[in-house]
C-alpha positions as semicolon CSV with decimal commas, in nm:
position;residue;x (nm);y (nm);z (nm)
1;X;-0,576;-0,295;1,621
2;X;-0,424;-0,478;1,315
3;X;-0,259;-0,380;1,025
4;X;-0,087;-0,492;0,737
5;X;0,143;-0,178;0,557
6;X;0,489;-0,100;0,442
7;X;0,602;-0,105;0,793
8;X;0,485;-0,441;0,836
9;X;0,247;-0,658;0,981
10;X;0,212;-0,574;1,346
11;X;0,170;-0,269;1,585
12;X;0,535;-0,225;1,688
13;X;0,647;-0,248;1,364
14;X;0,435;0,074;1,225
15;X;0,495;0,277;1,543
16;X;0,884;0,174;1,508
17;X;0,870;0,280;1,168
18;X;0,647;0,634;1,169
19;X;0,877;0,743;1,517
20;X;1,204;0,661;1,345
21;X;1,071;0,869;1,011
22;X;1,265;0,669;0,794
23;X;1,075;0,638;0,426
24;X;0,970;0,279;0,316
25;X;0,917;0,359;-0,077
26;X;1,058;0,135;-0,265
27;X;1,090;0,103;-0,738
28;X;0,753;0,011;-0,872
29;X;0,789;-0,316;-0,939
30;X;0,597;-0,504;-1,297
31;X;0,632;-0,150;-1,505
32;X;0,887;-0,059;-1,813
33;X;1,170;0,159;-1,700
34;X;1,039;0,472;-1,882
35;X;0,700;0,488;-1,627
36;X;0,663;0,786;-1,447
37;X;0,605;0,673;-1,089
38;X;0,916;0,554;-0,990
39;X;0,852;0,471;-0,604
40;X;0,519;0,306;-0,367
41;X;0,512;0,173;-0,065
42;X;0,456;-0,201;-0,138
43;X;0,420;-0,503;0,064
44;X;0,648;-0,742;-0,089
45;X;0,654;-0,999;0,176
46;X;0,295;-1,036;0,265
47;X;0,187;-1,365;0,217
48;X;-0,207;-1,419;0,234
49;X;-0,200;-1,760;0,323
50;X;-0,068;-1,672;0,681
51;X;-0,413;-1,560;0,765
52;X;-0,638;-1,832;0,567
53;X;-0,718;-2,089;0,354
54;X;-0,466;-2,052;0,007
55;X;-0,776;-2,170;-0,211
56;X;-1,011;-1,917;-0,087
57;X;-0,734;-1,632;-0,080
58;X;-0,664;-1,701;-0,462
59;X;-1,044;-1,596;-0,488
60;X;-1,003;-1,278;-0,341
61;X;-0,889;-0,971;-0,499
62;X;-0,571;-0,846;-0,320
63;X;-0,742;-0,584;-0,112
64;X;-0,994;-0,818;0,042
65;X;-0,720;-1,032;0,133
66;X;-0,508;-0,707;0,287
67;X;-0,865;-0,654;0,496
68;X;-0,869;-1,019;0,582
69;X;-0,509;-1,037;0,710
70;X;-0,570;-0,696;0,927
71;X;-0,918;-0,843;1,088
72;X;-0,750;-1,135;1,195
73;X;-0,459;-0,953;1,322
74;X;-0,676;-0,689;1,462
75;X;-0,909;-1,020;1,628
76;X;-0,603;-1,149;1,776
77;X;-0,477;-0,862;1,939
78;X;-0,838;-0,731;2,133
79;X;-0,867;-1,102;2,263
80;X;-1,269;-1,101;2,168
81;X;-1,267;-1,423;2,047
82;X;-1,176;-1,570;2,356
83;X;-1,460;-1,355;2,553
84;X;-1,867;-1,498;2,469
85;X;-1,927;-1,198;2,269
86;X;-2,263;-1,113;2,075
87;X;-2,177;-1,198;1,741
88;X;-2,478;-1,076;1,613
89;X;-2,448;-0,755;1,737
90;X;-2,086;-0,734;1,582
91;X;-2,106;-0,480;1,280
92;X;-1,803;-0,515;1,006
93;X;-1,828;-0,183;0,798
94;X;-1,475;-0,163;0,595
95;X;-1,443;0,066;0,334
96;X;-1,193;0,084;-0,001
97;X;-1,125;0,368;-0,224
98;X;-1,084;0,180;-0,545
99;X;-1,157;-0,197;-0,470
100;X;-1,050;-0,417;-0,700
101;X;-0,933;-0,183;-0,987
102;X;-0,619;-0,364;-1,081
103;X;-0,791;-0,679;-1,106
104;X;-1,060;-0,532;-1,376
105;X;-0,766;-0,353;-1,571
106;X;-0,552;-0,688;-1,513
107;X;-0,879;-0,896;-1,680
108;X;-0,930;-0,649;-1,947
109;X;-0,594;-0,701;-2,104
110;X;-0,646;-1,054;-2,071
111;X;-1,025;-1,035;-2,259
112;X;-0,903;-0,813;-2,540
113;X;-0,632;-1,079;-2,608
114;X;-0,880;-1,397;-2,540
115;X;-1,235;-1,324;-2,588
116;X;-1,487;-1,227;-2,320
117;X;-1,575;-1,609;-2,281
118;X;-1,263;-1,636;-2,127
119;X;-1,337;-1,398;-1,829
120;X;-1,335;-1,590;-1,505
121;X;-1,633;-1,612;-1,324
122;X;-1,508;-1,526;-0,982
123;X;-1,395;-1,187;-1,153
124;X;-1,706;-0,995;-0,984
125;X;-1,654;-1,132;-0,635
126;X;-1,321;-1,076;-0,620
127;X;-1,362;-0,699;-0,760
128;X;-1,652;-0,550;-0,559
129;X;-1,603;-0,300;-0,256
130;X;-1,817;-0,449;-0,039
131;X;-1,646;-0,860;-0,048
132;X;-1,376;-0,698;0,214
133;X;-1,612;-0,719;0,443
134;X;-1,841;-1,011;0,298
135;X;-1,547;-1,227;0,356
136;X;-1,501;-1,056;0,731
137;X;-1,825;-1,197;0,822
138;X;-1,763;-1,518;0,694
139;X;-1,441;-1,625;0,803
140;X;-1,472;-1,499;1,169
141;X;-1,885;-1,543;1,212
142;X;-1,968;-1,177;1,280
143;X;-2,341;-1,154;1,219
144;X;-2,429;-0,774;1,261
145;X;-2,444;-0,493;1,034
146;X;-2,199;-0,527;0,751
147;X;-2,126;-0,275;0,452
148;X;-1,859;-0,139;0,287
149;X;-1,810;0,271;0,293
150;X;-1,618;0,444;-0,065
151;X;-1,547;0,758;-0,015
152;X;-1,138;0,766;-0,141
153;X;-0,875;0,899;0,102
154;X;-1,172;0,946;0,382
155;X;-1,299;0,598;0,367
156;X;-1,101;0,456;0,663
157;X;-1,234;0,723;0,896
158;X;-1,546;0,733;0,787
159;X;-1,542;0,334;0,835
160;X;-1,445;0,392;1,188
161;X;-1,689;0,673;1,244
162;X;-1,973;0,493;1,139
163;X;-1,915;0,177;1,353
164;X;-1,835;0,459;1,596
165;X;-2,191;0,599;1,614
166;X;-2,338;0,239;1,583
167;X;-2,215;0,146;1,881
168;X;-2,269;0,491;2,068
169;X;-2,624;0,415;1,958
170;X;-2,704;0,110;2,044
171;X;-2,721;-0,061;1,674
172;X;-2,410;-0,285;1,807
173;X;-2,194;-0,404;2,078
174;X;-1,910;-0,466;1,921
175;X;-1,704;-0,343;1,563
176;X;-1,454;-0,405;1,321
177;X;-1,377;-0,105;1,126
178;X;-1,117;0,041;0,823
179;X;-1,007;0,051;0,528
180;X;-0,852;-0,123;0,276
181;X;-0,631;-0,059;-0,047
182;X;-0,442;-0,256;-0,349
183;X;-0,394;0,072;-0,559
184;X;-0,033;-0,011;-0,714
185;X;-0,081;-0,102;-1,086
186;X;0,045;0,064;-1,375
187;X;-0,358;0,177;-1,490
188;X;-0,380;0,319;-1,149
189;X;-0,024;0,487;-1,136
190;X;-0,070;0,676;-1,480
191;X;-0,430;0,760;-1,346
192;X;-0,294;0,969;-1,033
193;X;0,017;1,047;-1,222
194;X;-0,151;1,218;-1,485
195;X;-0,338;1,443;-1,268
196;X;-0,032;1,552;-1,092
197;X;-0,077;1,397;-0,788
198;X;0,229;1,170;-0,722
199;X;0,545;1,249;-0,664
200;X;0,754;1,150;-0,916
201;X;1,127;1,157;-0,806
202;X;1,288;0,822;-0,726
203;X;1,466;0,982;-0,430
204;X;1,267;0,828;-0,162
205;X;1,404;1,068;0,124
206;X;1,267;1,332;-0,116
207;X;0,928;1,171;-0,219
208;X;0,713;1,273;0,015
209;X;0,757;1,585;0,166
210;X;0,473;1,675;0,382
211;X;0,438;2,076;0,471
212;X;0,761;2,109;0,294
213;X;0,858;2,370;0,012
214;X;0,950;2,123;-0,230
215;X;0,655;1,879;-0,178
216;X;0,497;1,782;-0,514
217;X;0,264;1,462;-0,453
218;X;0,234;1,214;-0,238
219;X;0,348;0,869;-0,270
220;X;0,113;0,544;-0,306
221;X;0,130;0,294;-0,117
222;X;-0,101;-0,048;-0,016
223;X;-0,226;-0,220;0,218
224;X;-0,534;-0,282;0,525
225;X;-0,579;-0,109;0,872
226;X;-0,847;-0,237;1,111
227;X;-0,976;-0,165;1,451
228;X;-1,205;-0,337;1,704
229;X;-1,426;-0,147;1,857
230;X;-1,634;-0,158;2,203
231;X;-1,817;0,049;2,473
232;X;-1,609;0,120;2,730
233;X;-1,816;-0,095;2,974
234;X;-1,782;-0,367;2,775
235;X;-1,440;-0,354;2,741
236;X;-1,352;-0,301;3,129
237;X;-1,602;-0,610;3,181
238;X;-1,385;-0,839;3,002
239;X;-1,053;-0,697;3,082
240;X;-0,949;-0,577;2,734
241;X;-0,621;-0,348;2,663
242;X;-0,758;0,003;2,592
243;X;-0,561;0,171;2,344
244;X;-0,771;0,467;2,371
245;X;-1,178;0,595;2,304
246;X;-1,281;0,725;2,016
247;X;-1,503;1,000;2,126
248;X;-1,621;1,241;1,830
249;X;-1,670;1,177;1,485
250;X;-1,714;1,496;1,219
251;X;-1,812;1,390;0,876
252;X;-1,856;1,725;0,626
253;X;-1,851;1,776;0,221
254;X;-1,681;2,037;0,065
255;X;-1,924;2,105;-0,239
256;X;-1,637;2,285;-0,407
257;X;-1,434;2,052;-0,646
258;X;-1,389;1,715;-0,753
259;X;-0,959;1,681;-0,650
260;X;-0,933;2,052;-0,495
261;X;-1,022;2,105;-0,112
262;X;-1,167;2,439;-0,098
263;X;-0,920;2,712;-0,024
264;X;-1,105;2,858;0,267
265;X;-1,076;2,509;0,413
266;X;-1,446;2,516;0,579
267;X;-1,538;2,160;0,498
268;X;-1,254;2,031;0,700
269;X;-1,261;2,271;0,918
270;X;-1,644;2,195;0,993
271;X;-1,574;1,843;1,039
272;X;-1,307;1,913;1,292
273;X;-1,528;2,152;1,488
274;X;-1,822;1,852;1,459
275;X;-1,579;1,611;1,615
276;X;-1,435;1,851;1,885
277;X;-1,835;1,913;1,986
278;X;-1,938;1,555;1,963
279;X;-1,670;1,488;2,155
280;X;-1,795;1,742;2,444
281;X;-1,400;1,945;2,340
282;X;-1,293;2,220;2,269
283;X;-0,992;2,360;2,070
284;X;-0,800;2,415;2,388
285;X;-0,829;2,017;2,475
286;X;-0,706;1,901;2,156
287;X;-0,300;1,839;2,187
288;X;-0,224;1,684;1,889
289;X;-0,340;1,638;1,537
290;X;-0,265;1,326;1,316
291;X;-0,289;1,530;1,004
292;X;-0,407;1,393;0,625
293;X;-0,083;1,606;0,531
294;X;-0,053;1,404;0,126
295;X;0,286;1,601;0,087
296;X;0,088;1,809;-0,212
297;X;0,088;2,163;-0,247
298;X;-0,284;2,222;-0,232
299;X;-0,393;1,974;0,042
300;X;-0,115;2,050;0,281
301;X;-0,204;2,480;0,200
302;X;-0,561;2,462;0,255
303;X;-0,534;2,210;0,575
304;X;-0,303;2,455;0,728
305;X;-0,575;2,713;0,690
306;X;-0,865;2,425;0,795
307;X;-0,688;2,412;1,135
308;X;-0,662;2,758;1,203
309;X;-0,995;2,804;1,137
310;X;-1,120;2,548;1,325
311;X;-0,908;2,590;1,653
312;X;-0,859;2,934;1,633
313;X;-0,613;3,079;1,893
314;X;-0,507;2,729;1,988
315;X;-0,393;2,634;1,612
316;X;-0,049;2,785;1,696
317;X;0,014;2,547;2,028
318;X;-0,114;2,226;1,897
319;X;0,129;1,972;1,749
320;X;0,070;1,839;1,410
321;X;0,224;1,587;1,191
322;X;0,124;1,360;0,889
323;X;0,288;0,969;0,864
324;X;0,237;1,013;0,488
325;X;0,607;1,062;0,472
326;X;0,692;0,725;0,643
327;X;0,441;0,476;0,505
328;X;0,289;0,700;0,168
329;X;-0,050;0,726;0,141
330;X;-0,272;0,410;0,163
331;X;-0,580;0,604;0,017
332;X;-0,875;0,398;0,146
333;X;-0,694;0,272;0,404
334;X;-0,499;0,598;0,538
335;X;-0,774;0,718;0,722
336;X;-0,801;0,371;0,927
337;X;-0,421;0,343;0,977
338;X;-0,374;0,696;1,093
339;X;-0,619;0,663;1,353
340;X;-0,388;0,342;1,445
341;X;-0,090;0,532;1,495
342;X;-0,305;0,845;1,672
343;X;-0,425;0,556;1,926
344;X;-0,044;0,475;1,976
345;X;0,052;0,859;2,009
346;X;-0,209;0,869;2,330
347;X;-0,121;0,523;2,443
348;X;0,289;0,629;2,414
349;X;0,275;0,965;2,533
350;X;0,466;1,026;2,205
351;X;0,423;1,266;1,915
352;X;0,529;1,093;1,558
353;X;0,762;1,335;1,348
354;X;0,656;1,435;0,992
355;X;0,912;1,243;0,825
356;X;1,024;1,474;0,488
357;X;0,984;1,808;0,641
358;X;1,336;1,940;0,605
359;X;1,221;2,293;0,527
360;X;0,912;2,404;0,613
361;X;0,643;2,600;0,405
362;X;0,574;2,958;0,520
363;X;0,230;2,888;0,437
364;X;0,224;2,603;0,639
365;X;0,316;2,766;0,895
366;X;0,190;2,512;1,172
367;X;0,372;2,341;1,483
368;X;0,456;2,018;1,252
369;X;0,737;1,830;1,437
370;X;1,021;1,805;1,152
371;X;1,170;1,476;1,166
372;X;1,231;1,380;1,534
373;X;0,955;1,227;1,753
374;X;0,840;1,410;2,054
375;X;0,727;1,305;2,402
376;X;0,382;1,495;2,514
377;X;0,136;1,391;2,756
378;X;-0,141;1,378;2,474
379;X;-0,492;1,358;2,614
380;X;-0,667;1,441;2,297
381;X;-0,610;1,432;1,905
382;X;-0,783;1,480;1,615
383;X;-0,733;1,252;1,353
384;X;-0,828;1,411;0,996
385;X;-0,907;1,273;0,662
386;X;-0,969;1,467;0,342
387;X;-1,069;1,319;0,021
388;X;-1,123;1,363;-0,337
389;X;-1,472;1,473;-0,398
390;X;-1,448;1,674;-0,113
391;X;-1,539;1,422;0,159
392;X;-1,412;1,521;0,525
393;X;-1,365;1,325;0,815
394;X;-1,224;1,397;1,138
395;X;-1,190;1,163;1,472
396;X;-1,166;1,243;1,804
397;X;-0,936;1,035;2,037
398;X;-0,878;1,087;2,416
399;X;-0,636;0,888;2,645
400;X;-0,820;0,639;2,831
401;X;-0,761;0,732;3,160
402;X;-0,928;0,528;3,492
């Protein structure tokens, strides 16, 4: 698993980070002092060339070279490299919400001052969802399938899903899967601003506030989240470190509205139930949730009601938590990163707090672990992603147990 996120660049780092629930939001940086959006969770000390060549990461948009810098990471850690792995037979599918939409707003100021003739011609490559992933391939020789998924907040678990069922159906052996986001720019700021979806204070222990009374937005953040993915037999052949199986995948649309999960919360309650069955679970196995939780007052309502409806009795005794109030929300990449730091929860035997929940809404009126991490012998969690547009994912991971 690699990622590269407010919290840092490696795995101890994030779980250090989401267990102590301290916030990492820091002043938007590059914006006049009246903007609205005062904090994000930035990566101000990530330096590209750490993970390749400078002249071909000055090519790359920024959130090609976050997905870059989380493969390799992500490489390093599973070992593969140093196995004789099918690299043909290696799928890369790793997803973005908005690609490279600070570059294109970046450019356009530049043309209207310059002339179009001015526009650089590496502006496409360096702008297109799918060069995340083109680069992937390149740099590290993986020959298999390889596209890029868009589906906003649920693109990271539907990245992961998808290599998921690849691999459960023979299409490949091996997978490198996430997401991947460079969403802090002023364009893309005012965007989500203006349709009241970030949080606005600069406070940023009151920020993001997921499940809370006062929550009013979440908080954006940036950066890449990749895992590498294998059949268990594989994996036991060569010895790797388990973190933990991924072993249901629900993937559902809301048909209801274009920022607005629907009240009744069947879509992502339907994906949840998809996951639990794929899975061969049932509500009563499931001991955690890693929840999408943004910290605003719609998504965190109509979740609440999602999970009831989908585990029923059982809603009540499962934990639940969102690391939205740690790290922010990584949009394309939240989906990938969460199911990171669900991996860790089985692999630690620890439940991360929801960081920001200092007084809880009535209406969300879940188990959702205020502030202080909890030890639990978790051997299943979902992990759940909701999105605008009213795409739903939800993953199911179990312990890996011998």
């Amino acid at each position: 698993m690699g990622s590269v996120s407010p919290a840092g660049e490696t795995n101890s780092e994030l779980w250090n980070a989401v267990t102590d629930a301290k916030p990492l939001f820091t002043p938007v940086e590059g914006v006049e002092e009246d903007f609205k959006v005062k904090l994000a969770g930035q990566l101000k000390s990530f330096d590209p060339d750490k993970y390749m060549d400078p002249k071909l990461s000055r090519r790359m948009g920024k959130f090609t070279q976050f997905a870059v810098a989380a493969a390799r990471l992500a490489l390093d850690d599973s070992g593969l490299e140093k196995t004789d792995f099918d690299r043909d037979r290696t799928a890369v599918i790793v997803g973005t919400g908005i690609g490279g939409a600070e570059q294109i707003s970046n450019d356009t100021a530049y043309v209207l001052e310059h002339g179009y003739n001015r526009v650089s011609p590496t502006l496409i490559p360096s702008v297109i969802p799918n060069m995340a992933t083109g680069y992937i391939t390149q740099l590290f020789d993986l020959r298999g399938e390889c596209y890029a998924v868009a589906s906003a907040c649920a693109t990271g678990a539907h990245a992961i899903g998808e290599a998921y069922r690849s691999i459960k159906h023979g299409y490949s052996d091996y997978a490198l899967a996430g997401g991947t986001e460079a969403g802090i720019f002023p364009l893309g700021l005012a965007g989500f601003a203006n349709m009241k979806a970030l949080s606005l204070t600069d406070d940023p222990n009151l920020a993001s506030l997921p499940f809370d009374k006062r929550r009013s937005g979440f908080v954006m953040s940036e950066g890449a989240a990749i895992v590498v993915m294998e059949s268990l037999e594989s994996a036991l052949a060569r010895g790797a470190h388990i973190y933990a199986e991924i072993s249901g995948y629900g993937a559902t649309a809301d048909a209801y509205h274009f920022t607005s999960p629907r009240p009744d919360g069947q879509g992502a309650s339907k994906a949840m139930k998809a996951a639990m069955a794929d899975a061969g679970l049932t509500a009563a196995d499931i001991d955690y949730i890693n929840a999408h939780g943004t910290g605003t007052p719609i998504n965190d309502k109509y979740e609440t009601v999602a999970i009831k409806d989908a585990l029923g009795e059982y809603a009540s005794k499962v934990a639940v938590s969102s690391s939205k109030g740690v790290i922010g929300h990584m949009l394309g990449a939240a989906g990938a990163i969460e199911c990171i730091i669900t991996a860790l929860s089985l692999h630690n035997g620890v439940i991360p707090p929801t960081a920001g929940l200092y007084e809880q809404d009535e209406e969300c009126d879940l188990d959702c672990v205020p502030l202080r991490a909890r030890k639990a012998d978790i051997r299943a969690a979902l992990s759940n992603s909701l999105a605008f547009g009213g795409a739903n994912a939800s993953l199911v991971l179990k312990k890996y147990e011998k």
